[in-house]
Each structure stands twice: as structure tokens, then as C-alpha cells.
Amino acid sequence: MGQNERVTFGSKLGVILATVGSAVGLGNIWRFPYMLGENGGAAFLLVYFICILILGLPVMLTEFFIGRHTHRNAAGAFKAMVPGTKWSLIGYNGVLAAFLILGFYCVIAGWTLEYIWQSVTGGMHGKGADQFKLEFETFSTGVVRPIAWTILFLGLTHVIIVSGVKNGIERASKVMMPLLFLIMAVLCIRSVTLDNAAEGLAFLFKPDFTKLDSSVILSGMGQAFFSLSIGMGCLITYSSYFNKQTNLQTTALQVTVLDTLVAVLAGVMIFPAVFSFGIAPTAGPELVFITLPNVFGQLPFGSLWSFIFFVLLGLAALTSTISLHEVATAYVHEEHHMSRGKAALLVSLGVLILGTISSLSFGVLKTYTVMGLTFFDLLDYVTAKIMLPLGGMMICVFVGLRVDRKILKAELTNEGTIPFYFFNTYAFFMKYIAPIAIGVIFLNELGLIKWMKGFF
Ligand code: PFF
């Protein structure tokens, strides 16, 4: 497809909703609470906030610049800006990351379908915390059921992707965001009025700085990148569909604020309940799936609440899987001159294989590990903690080194028609602070800083 024939999102609201739809997903409601639980609580929250502010926002804006400036997919954008150079490796890193993330993300997305099913058929009342845990473990370590749900979820994503950007992505995103906020607010109220809620809130909001170490910092940074969908060209791809009137600055700010708000709401919804029902905050990926049924069990019409919640969570996951799929599909379609349908099919089949192995790694393949990580954990670790921050760092280095400031400013101010009061601050953070901070966190986690200290 030539540059001028490219579709754009239909409305201002569509732009925001589709981008928020990509950012808000399982990362906020499933991954954030379990990462926070595994990384010692509020100290992690603080690191996460700082990373959102000083790394997330600048990287997001920079991705918006690249995408709308070139109107290309993640890899094509670099080819268009600096043809014949190695910079397009940043785009390939992103396309690969999208593919790998989808390989574990659609498994958890599939779990939401199981819980929708259970809400309709099973009922939530009369079961204790232990029983919810046991039922979850039986399900997630099984073979057929979780894989079947994974395939179904991937199928849904596939259908929306082949029906195109405007009809699929934008329309799907417009429906569910306000509803999701509403139901999360209700669940937060129920959770904070449970016995022992104060302990959960303290865990979430009162930092214990003795818990801060390099792995908490790397986890916080990885979570910030994962949650904002940055560092892998997803937002390059989406902003390539923005039109010339889109205000990139306010879009970045709105997406960041909404995404962070949903994560904090998820924390308030989960942790009081975790402490109230005596669940270990370090439970890992199953945390949300064993905690929430307990909360629903405490509500009148619990199954109905559960049904609505998991439908919304499933939809939030869907708008994110769509964005991940789109990164890979747009790349194959545009760079390898394959029809959109064929490109999507190729991506879906690849993800199907990864998803099947990821799902089995909770059960029969649990003992097959690399560096102590199951296949599922490995995909998560490599993408969130390595590929996304590295991608984000290189995006900043690229724009800092290779893009004329005037061009950057013109794009971010819509050719001077809107002001950008903090342009110099942004440019400073993007060019120096973000790449250096990400680099230092990496070196520290790899143990290289300790090793270098040995020389002094
Ligand atoms: N941001 C999504 C979430 O929080 O669930 C996950 C995600 C989507 C990550 C798209 C990366 C991406 F490119």
C-alpha cells in the first residue's frame, strides 16, 4: 500500500481510545498487581511512577513523532527516515517483541474467557479461598481447556485484524473503556471495605525502601514499558494512522494518565482483598485470578459481577492483542508485499505455536526451564525486561542523533500550530536522561556496575 492510500483513524476520540486500548490491558490489571506483589509492594510502585514520568512519556512522544512523520510500520519507518542503515534493526526488534509478547499474552487472555464461562455456568458463592485456588490450578495446568481458550482468543484477534484498522480496531476500542472504569471503581469500593483492607493498602502505598534493589528497578522499568505499549514500535504503528490534526502531546499525556490510573485502580482492587483473604501477594501470574473470585463471592449477584468484569477484562486484552498483532501484520504486509489477509494468517499461525507452548508451560512443560524460567516466564522476561527497554533506548538515541530538532519540533507542534512549552525539557530527557537511565539500569542488573567498581 502506498503512503497516500494509508487509512487513518476516523476521529479524535478514536485516536485516543485505540491508543488507550492498546495501553490498557492485562498489563495493568493482571501483570501490574502480580509484579508489585513479587517486588515488595509500594517501593515498586514508586519506581514504576518515576519510570512512567521520566522514561515513558518521552519515549511515547518520540514514537508518535516517528510514526506520524513517516506513516509507516515499525520497521519501514526507520527505512524511510534513514534508508540503507542499521537503524531499522530497532523496528525489527519491535516486530519480534510484538510477536513474542502475543505468544504469552493470548494465554492469559484465554484465561479471561474461562472465567467468563465459569461465571455463566458455575456460580461464585459458597466457595472458600482454598477452593478458588485449587480450581484455578487444576484449570491452568491442564492441557485442552487453556489451549482451546487461547486459540479462541487468537481467532477473535485475527478476525478483527483482517477486517481492517477503522472498522476493527477503532470500533472495538470505543465500546468498553468507560465501562471498565466504572466496574473497577465498584470493585475497589468492595475491596477497601473488606476486613484487613488497611494492610493491603499499606502494602500498596507505603514504601519500604529496604526492598529496593536492582531487580525491583528493572522490573518497574519493564512494567512501565509493557504497560504503555512502548519500546517496540506499537505506538509507531498506531501513530502512523494518526492524521495531521492529531495533537501528539495531549494524546501522549492522556494515554499515560489513563493507563497509570487503571493500574493504580487495579492495585486498590486487588491488594486489600489479597490480605483480607490470606492470599500470598507473591503468588505470581495467578494472583488476580485467585483473588478476584473471592471478591465476587462476597458481593450480592457475585456471578453477574464476575461475568461483567471478565468480559471487560477480555475486551481490554483484545484491544491490546489487536495492537500487538497489528505491529507484526503491518510489517509483513507492507515490507514483504503480502496481502493483509495472508500476512495476518502467517502471524496468527506463528503465535498459535508460541501460545500453545506457553500454555503448556504452566503444566506438563513446567519443568522445562531456561535459567530457571519456564517458557512463559522466559517470553515475558526477554520482552518486558530486555527488548522493550532496549528498543525504547535506541528509539531515543536514534531521534537524538539523527533527527534535526526543527523537524522534530515541527511534527510535535503540528507545524507550529500548537505550542509545546516543554519542548527543551522533553528533548533533553529524550536525548540524554532516557537512554542513560535505561543503560545504567541494564548494566546494574547484569552486574556490570559492581564488576566495574572492582577496578576503582
Ligand atoms: N500495554 C498492554 C497491556 O498493558 O496490557 C500490552 C502491550 C500491548 C504491550 C502492546 C506492548 C504492546 F506493544
Coordinates of C-alpha atoms and ligand atoms in Angstrom, one line a residue:
M1 CA 0.0 0.0 0.0
G2 CA 1.5 3.4 -0.9
Q3 CA 1.9 6.1 1.6
N4 CA -1.1 8.2 0.4
E5 CA -3.5 5.3 0.4
R6 CA -3.0 4.6 4.0
V7 CA -6.0 4.7 6.2
T8 CA -6.2 6.9 9.3
F9 CA -8.3 6.7 12.4
G10 CA -11.7 8.3 11.9
S11 CA -12.0 10.7 14.8
K12 CA -10.1 12.3 17.6
L13 CA -11.8 10.1 20.1
G14 CA -11.0 7.1 18.0
V15 CA -7.3 8.0 18.2
I16 CA -7.3 8.3 21.9
L17 CA -9.4 5.2 22.5
A18 CA -7.5 3.0 20.2
T19 CA -4.2 4.0 21.7
V20 CA -5.5 3.8 25.3
G21 CA -7.0 0.4 24.2
S22 CA -3.5 -0.7 23.3
A23 CA -2.0 0.5 26.5
V24 CA -4.7 -0.6 28.9
G25 CA -5.0 -4.3 29.1
L26 CA -3.8 -7.3 31.0
G27 CA -0.6 -5.4 31.7
N28 CA -2.5 -3.1 34.1
I29 CA -4.9 -5.5 35.7
W30 CA -3.1 -8.8 35.6
R31 CA 0.6 -8.1 35.3
F32 CA 0.9 -4.9 37.4
P33 CA -0.5 -6.3 40.6
Y34 CA 1.5 -9.5 40.4
M35 CA 4.7 -7.7 39.6
L36 CA 4.1 -5.4 42.5
G37 CA 3.3 -8.4 44.8
E38 CA 6.6 -10.1 43.7
N39 CA 8.7 -7.0 44.0
G40 CA 7.9 -5.9 47.6
G41 CA 4.9 -3.6 47.2
A42 CA 4.9 0.2 47.3
A43 CA 8.7 0.6 46.6
F44 CA 7.9 -0.9 43.2
L45 CA 5.0 1.5 42.7
L46 CA 7.3 4.4 43.2
V47 CA 9.9 3.1 40.7
Y48 CA 7.1 2.5 38.3
F49 CA 5.8 6.0 38.6
I50 CA 9.2 7.5 38.1
C51 CA 9.8 5.4 35.1
I52 CA 6.5 6.4 33.6
L53 CA 7.3 10.0 34.0
I54 CA 10.9 10.3 33.0
L55 CA 11.1 7.4 30.5
G56 CA 7.6 6.5 29.5
L57 CA 6.3 9.9 28.4
P58 CA 9.4 11.0 26.4
V59 CA 9.6 7.6 24.7
M60 CA 5.9 7.6 23.8
L61 CA 6.1 11.1 22.3
T62 CA 9.2 10.1 20.3
E63 CA 7.4 7.0 18.9
F64 CA 4.4 9.2 18.0
F65 CA 6.9 11.5 16.2
I66 CA 8.4 8.7 14.2
G67 CA 5.0 7.0 13.3
R68 CA 3.2 10.1 12.1
H69 CA 6.2 11.6 10.4
T70 CA 6.7 8.5 8.2
H71 CA 3.3 6.9 8.1
R72 CA 5.0 3.5 8.0
N73 CA 5.1 0.3 10.1
A74 CA 7.7 -0.1 12.9
A75 CA 10.5 -1.3 10.6
G76 CA 9.5 0.6 7.5
A77 CA 9.6 3.9 9.4
F78 CA 13.3 3.6 10.0
K79 CA 13.9 2.5 6.4
A80 CA 12.1 5.6 5.3
M81 CA 14.0 8.0 7.5
V82 CA 17.5 6.6 7.2
P83 CA 17.5 4.3 4.2
G84 CA 20.2 1.6 3.9
T85 CA 21.3 1.9 7.6
K86 CA 21.2 -0.5 10.5
W87 CA 18.7 1.7 12.4
S88 CA 15.8 -0.4 11.1
L89 CA 17.0 -3.1 13.5
I90 CA 15.1 -1.1 16.1
G91 CA 12.0 -1.8 14.1
Y92 CA 12.8 -5.5 13.7
N93 CA 13.4 -5.7 17.5
G94 CA 9.9 -4.3 17.9
V95 CA 8.2 -6.6 15.4
L96 CA 9.8 -9.6 17.1
A97 CA 8.9 -8.3 20.5
A98 CA 5.2 -7.9 19.5
F99 CA 5.2 -11.5 18.2
L100 CA 6.8 -12.9 21.3
I101 CA 4.5 -10.9 23.7
L102 CA 1.5 -12.1 21.8
G103 CA 2.8 -15.7 22.4
F104 CA 2.2 -15.4 26.1
Y105 CA -0.3 -12.7 26.3
C106 CA -3.0 -14.6 24.5
V107 CA -2.7 -17.4 27.1
I108 CA -3.7 -15.1 29.9
A109 CA -6.3 -13.5 27.6
G110 CA -7.7 -17.0 27.1
W111 CA -8.0 -17.4 30.9
T112 CA -10.4 -14.5 31.0
L113 CA -12.6 -16.5 28.6
E114 CA -12.6 -19.4 31.0
Y115 CA -13.7 -17.1 33.9
I116 CA -16.5 -15.7 31.7
W117 CA -17.6 -19.2 31.1
Q118 CA -17.4 -20.1 34.8
S119 CA -19.3 -17.0 35.8
V120 CA -22.1 -18.2 33.5
T121 CA -22.1 -21.8 34.5
G122 CA -20.5 -22.2 37.9
G123 CA -21.6 -19.6 40.4
M124 CA -19.3 -17.9 42.8
H125 CA -21.0 -18.4 46.1
G126 CA -20.1 -20.8 48.9
K127 CA -16.5 -21.4 47.9
G128 CA -13.5 -20.5 50.1
A129 CA -10.2 -19.0 49.1
D130 CA -8.6 -22.5 49.0
Q131 CA -11.2 -23.8 46.6
F132 CA -10.8 -21.0 44.2
K133 CA -7.0 -21.6 44.2
L134 CA -7.4 -25.3 43.7
E135 CA -9.8 -24.8 40.8
F136 CA -7.6 -22.3 39.2
E137 CA -4.6 -24.6 39.5
T138 CA -6.5 -27.5 38.0
F139 CA -7.6 -25.4 35.1
S140 CA -4.3 -23.6 34.3
T141 CA -2.1 -26.7 34.5
G142 CA -4.5 -28.6 32.2
V143 CA -3.9 -29.2 28.5
V144 CA -7.0 -28.9 26.4
R145 CA -9.1 -26.2 28.0
P146 CA -6.5 -23.4 28.4
I147 CA -5.2 -24.1 24.9
A148 CA -8.7 -24.1 23.4
W149 CA -9.4 -20.7 25.0
T150 CA -6.0 -19.4 23.8
I151 CA -6.9 -20.4 20.2
L152 CA -10.4 -18.8 20.5
F153 CA -8.9 -15.6 21.7
L154 CA -6.3 -15.5 19.0
G155 CA -9.1 -16.3 16.5
L156 CA -11.1 -13.2 17.7
T157 CA -8.0 -11.0 17.3
H158 CA -7.4 -12.4 13.9
V159 CA -10.9 -11.7 12.7
I160 CA -10.7 -8.1 13.9
I161 CA -7.2 -7.6 12.3
V162 CA -8.4 -8.8 8.9
S163 CA -11.4 -6.5 9.0
G164 CA -9.0 -3.5 9.0
V165 CA -8.0 -0.6 11.1
K166 CA -11.0 1.6 11.1
N167 CA -13.8 -1.0 11.3
G168 CA -12.0 -3.3 13.6
I169 CA -9.6 -1.6 15.9
E170 CA -11.3 1.7 16.4
R171 CA -14.8 0.5 16.8
A172 CA -13.8 -2.3 19.2
S173 CA -11.9 0.3 21.3
K174 CA -14.7 2.8 21.6
V175 CA -17.1 0.5 23.4
M176 CA -15.5 -0.6 26.6
M177 CA -13.2 1.9 28.2
P178 CA -15.8 3.9 30.3
L179 CA -17.5 0.7 31.4
L180 CA -14.2 -0.8 32.6
F181 CA -13.5 2.3 34.7
L182 CA -16.9 2.1 36.3
I183 CA -16.8 -1.6 37.2
M184 CA -13.3 -1.2 38.6
A185 CA -14.4 1.6 40.8
V186 CA -17.2 -0.6 42.2
L187 CA -14.8 -3.4 42.9
C188 CA -12.3 -1.0 44.6
I189 CA -15.1 0.1 47.0
R190 CA -15.9 -3.5 47.8
S191 CA -12.3 -4.4 48.3
V192 CA -11.3 -1.5 50.6
T193 CA -14.3 -2.2 52.8
L194 CA -13.2 -5.8 53.5
D195 CA -11.6 -6.7 56.8
N196 CA -7.9 -6.2 56.9
A197 CA -8.1 -3.8 53.9
A198 CA -5.7 -1.4 55.6
E199 CA -2.9 -3.9 55.4
G200 CA -3.3 -4.3 51.7
L201 CA -3.4 -0.5 51.2
A202 CA -0.3 -0.1 53.2
F203 CA 1.4 -2.8 51.1
L204 CA 0.5 -0.9 48.0
F205 CA 1.2 2.7 49.1
K206 CA 3.7 2.7 52.0
P207 CA 7.1 2.1 50.5
D208 CA 9.7 0.0 52.3
F209 CA 12.9 1.2 50.8
T210 CA 14.9 -1.8 52.1
K211 CA 13.0 -3.7 49.3
L212 CA 14.6 -1.6 46.6
D213 CA 17.3 -3.4 44.6
S214 CA 18.4 -3.6 41.0
S215 CA 15.9 -6.3 40.1
V216 CA 13.0 -4.2 41.5
I217 CA 14.1 -1.3 39.5
L218 CA 14.4 -3.3 36.3
S219 CA 11.0 -4.8 36.9
G220 CA 9.5 -1.4 37.5
M221 CA 11.0 -0.1 34.2
G222 CA 9.9 -3.2 32.3
Q223 CA 6.4 -2.8 33.7
A224 CA 6.3 0.8 32.7
F225 CA 7.3 0.0 29.1
F226 CA 5.0 -3.0 28.9
S227 CA 2.0 -1.2 30.2
L228 CA 2.4 1.9 28.0
S229 CA 3.0 -0.4 24.9
I230 CA 6.2 1.4 24.2
G231 CA 9.7 0.4 23.1
M232 CA 8.6 -1.9 20.3
G233 CA 7.0 0.2 17.7
C234 CA 3.4 -0.4 18.6
L235 CA 2.9 3.2 19.0
I236 CA 4.9 4.0 15.9
T237 CA 2.5 1.7 14.0
Y238 CA -0.6 3.3 15.6
S239 CA 0.5 6.8 15.2
S240 CA 1.2 6.1 11.5
Y241 CA -2.6 6.0 11.3
F242 CA -3.0 9.4 13.1
N243 CA -3.9 12.3 10.9
K244 CA -2.1 15.7 10.7
Q245 CA -4.5 17.3 13.2
T246 CA -3.9 14.9 16.0
N247 CA -2.3 16.6 19.0
L248 CA 0.5 14.2 19.8
Q249 CA 1.4 15.9 23.1
T250 CA -2.1 15.8 24.6
T251 CA -2.6 12.3 23.3
A252 CA 0.6 11.1 24.9
L253 CA -0.4 12.7 28.2
Q254 CA -3.9 11.4 28.2
V255 CA -2.9 7.8 27.3
T256 CA -0.2 7.9 30.1
V257 CA -2.5 9.3 32.7
L258 CA -5.4 6.9 31.9
D259 CA -3.1 3.9 31.8
T260 CA -1.5 4.7 35.1
L261 CA -4.9 5.3 36.7
V262 CA -6.1 1.9 35.6
A263 CA -3.0 0.2 37.1
V264 CA -3.5 2.0 40.4
L265 CA -7.2 1.1 40.4
A266 CA -6.2 -2.5 39.8
G267 CA -3.9 -2.3 42.8
V268 CA -6.6 -0.9 45.0
M269 CA -9.0 -3.6 43.8
I270 CA -6.6 -6.4 44.4
F271 CA -4.4 -5.9 47.5
P272 CA -6.9 -5.2 50.2
A273 CA -8.6 -8.4 49.0
V274 CA -5.3 -10.3 48.9
F275 CA -4.6 -9.5 52.6
S276 CA -8.2 -10.0 53.6
F277 CA -8.4 -13.5 52.2
G278 CA -4.9 -14.5 53.2
I279 CA -3.6 -15.0 49.7
A280 CA 0.2 -14.6 49.2
P281 CA 1.0 -11.3 47.4
T282 CA 3.9 -13.1 45.8
A283 CA 1.5 -15.7 44.1
G284 CA 2.7 -14.7 40.6
P285 CA 0.7 -14.8 37.4
E286 CA -2.3 -16.4 39.1
L287 CA -2.7 -13.6 41.7
V288 CA -5.6 -11.8 40.1
F289 CA -7.3 -15.0 39.0
I290 CA -7.4 -16.4 42.6
T291 CA -8.1 -13.1 44.3
L292 CA -10.9 -11.6 42.3
P293 CA -13.3 -14.6 42.5
N294 CA -13.0 -14.2 46.3
V295 CA -14.2 -10.6 46.0
F296 CA -17.0 -11.6 43.7
G297 CA -18.1 -14.3 46.1
Q298 CA -18.6 -11.5 48.7
L299 CA -20.9 -9.5 46.5
P300 CA -24.6 -9.9 46.0
F301 CA -25.1 -11.3 42.5
G302 CA -21.4 -12.2 42.5
S303 CA -21.6 -14.3 39.3
L304 CA -23.0 -11.3 37.5
W305 CA -20.3 -9.0 38.7
S306 CA -17.7 -11.6 37.8
F307 CA -19.2 -12.0 34.3
I308 CA -19.2 -8.3 33.6
F309 CA -15.7 -7.9 34.9
F310 CA -14.1 -10.7 32.9
V311 CA -16.0 -9.6 29.8
L312 CA -14.4 -6.1 30.2
L313 CA -11.0 -7.5 31.0
G314 CA -11.3 -9.8 28.0
L315 CA -12.1 -6.7 25.9
A316 CA -9.3 -4.7 27.3
A317 CA -7.0 -7.6 26.5
L318 CA -8.5 -7.8 23.0
T319 CA -7.7 -4.2 22.2
S320 CA -4.1 -4.9 23.3
T321 CA -3.7 -8.2 21.3
I322 CA -5.1 -6.3 18.3
S323 CA -2.3 -3.7 18.6
L324 CA 0.3 -6.3 19.1
H325 CA -0.9 -8.3 16.1
E326 CA -1.1 -5.1 14.0
V327 CA 2.6 -4.4 14.6
A328 CA 3.6 -7.8 13.1
T329 CA 0.9 -7.9 10.4
A330 CA 1.5 -4.3 9.1
Y331 CA 5.2 -5.2 8.9
V332 CA 4.7 -8.4 6.9
H333 CA 2.0 -6.9 4.8
E334 CA 4.0 -3.7 3.8
E335 CA 7.6 -4.9 3.9
H336 CA 7.1 -8.3 2.3
H337 CA 4.4 -7.3 -0.1
M338 CA 1.9 -9.9 1.0
S339 CA -1.8 -9.3 1.2
R340 CA -3.1 -8.2 4.6
G341 CA -5.1 -11.4 5.0
K342 CA -2.1 -13.6 4.3
A343 CA 0.2 -11.6 6.5
A344 CA -2.3 -11.8 9.4
L345 CA -2.7 -15.6 8.9
L346 CA 1.1 -16.1 9.0
V347 CA 1.3 -14.1 12.2
S348 CA -1.6 -15.9 13.8
L349 CA -0.2 -19.3 13.0
G350 CA 3.2 -18.4 14.5
V351 CA 1.5 -17.1 17.6
L352 CA -0.6 -20.2 17.9
I353 CA 2.6 -22.3 18.2
L354 CA 4.1 -20.0 20.8
G355 CA 0.8 -19.7 22.7
T356 CA 0.4 -23.5 22.9
I357 CA 3.9 -24.0 24.3
S358 CA 3.4 -21.0 26.8
S359 CA 0.1 -22.5 28.0
L360 CA 1.6 -26.0 28.5
S361 CA 4.5 -24.4 30.4
F362 CA 2.1 -24.0 33.4
G363 CA 1.5 -27.7 33.4
V364 CA 3.2 -30.5 31.6
L365 CA 6.1 -28.4 30.4
K366 CA 6.7 -26.7 33.8
T367 CA 9.9 -28.5 34.5
Y368 CA 11.5 -27.4 31.2
T369 CA 13.2 -24.2 32.1
V370 CA 15.9 -21.9 30.8
M371 CA 17.9 -20.0 33.5
G372 CA 15.1 -21.1 35.9
L373 CA 12.4 -19.6 33.8
T374 CA 9.5 -21.6 32.2
F375 CA 8.8 -20.9 28.5
F376 CA 6.0 -18.5 29.5
D377 CA 8.3 -16.6 32.0
L378 CA 11.1 -16.5 29.5
L379 CA 9.0 -14.8 26.9
D380 CA 7.8 -12.3 29.5
Y381 CA 11.3 -11.7 30.8
V382 CA 13.0 -11.3 27.4
T383 CA 10.4 -8.9 26.0
A384 CA 9.4 -6.7 29.0
K385 CA 12.8 -6.5 30.7
I386 CA 15.1 -6.6 27.7
M387 CA 13.6 -5.9 24.3
L388 CA 11.2 -3.1 25.2
P389 CA 13.6 -1.0 27.3
L390 CA 16.4 -1.6 24.8
G391 CA 14.0 -0.6 21.9
G392 CA 13.0 2.5 23.8
M393 CA 16.6 3.4 24.5
M394 CA 17.5 3.0 20.8
I395 CA 14.5 5.0 19.6
C396 CA 15.7 7.9 21.8
V397 CA 19.3 7.5 20.7
F398 CA 18.1 7.4 17.1
V399 CA 16.0 10.6 17.2
G400 CA 18.6 12.3 19.4
L401 CA 21.4 11.7 16.9
R402 CA 19.8 11.5 13.5
V403 CA 16.8 13.8 13.6
D404 CA 17.0 17.6 13.1
R405 CA 15.4 19.3 16.1
K406 CA 13.4 21.6 13.8
I407 CA 11.8 18.6 12.1
L408 CA 11.1 17.1 15.5
K409 CA 9.5 20.2 16.8
A410 CA 7.5 20.9 13.7
E411 CA 5.9 17.4 13.9
L412 CA 5.2 17.6 17.6
T413 CA 3.6 21.1 17.2
N414 CA 1.7 20.3 14.1
E415 CA 3.9 22.6 12.0
G416 CA 3.9 25.3 14.7
T417 CA 0.1 25.5 15.1
I418 CA 0.1 24.2 18.7
P419 CA 2.5 25.3 21.4
F420 CA 5.0 22.9 23.1
Y421 CA 6.0 24.7 26.2
F422 CA 8.3 22.0 27.5
F423 CA 10.0 21.1 24.2
N424 CA 13.5 21.7 25.5
T425 CA 12.9 19.7 28.7
Y426 CA 11.4 16.9 26.6
A427 CA 14.3 16.9 24.1
F428 CA 16.8 16.8 27.0
F429 CA 15.1 13.9 28.6
M430 CA 14.7 12.0 25.3
K431 CA 18.2 12.6 24.2
Y432 CA 20.2 12.2 27.5
I433 CA 18.2 11.1 30.5
A434 CA 16.2 8.3 29.0
P435 CA 19.0 6.4 27.2
I436 CA 21.5 6.9 30.1
A437 CA 19.0 5.8 32.7
I438 CA 17.9 2.7 30.8
G439 CA 21.5 1.9 30.1
V440 CA 22.5 2.2 33.7
I441 CA 19.6 0.1 34.9
F442 CA 20.7 -2.6 32.4
L443 CA 24.3 -2.5 33.4
N444 CA 23.4 -2.7 37.0
E445 CA 21.1 -5.6 36.6
L446 CA 23.7 -7.5 34.6
G447 CA 26.0 -7.0 37.5
L448 CA 28.4 -5.0 35.3
I449 CA 28.5 -1.9 37.5
K450 CA 29.5 -3.9 40.5
W451 CA 32.2 -5.5 38.4
M452 CA 33.5 -2.1 37.2
K453 CA 33.6 -0.8 40.8
G454 CA 36.1 -3.5 41.5
F455 CA 38.6 -1.5 39.3
F456 CA 38.4 1.6 41.5
Ligands
PFF1 N1 0.2 -2.4 27.1 C1 -0.5 -3.7 27.0 C2 -1.0 -4.0 28.4 O1 -0.7 -3.3 29.4 O2 -1.7 -5.0 28.5 C3 0.3 -4.8 26.5 C4 1.1 -4.4 25.3 C5 0.4 -4.1 24.1 C6 2.5 -4.3 25.3 C7 1.0 -3.6 23.0 C8 3.1 -3.9 24.2 C9 2.4 -3.6 23.1 F1 3.1 -3.2 22.0

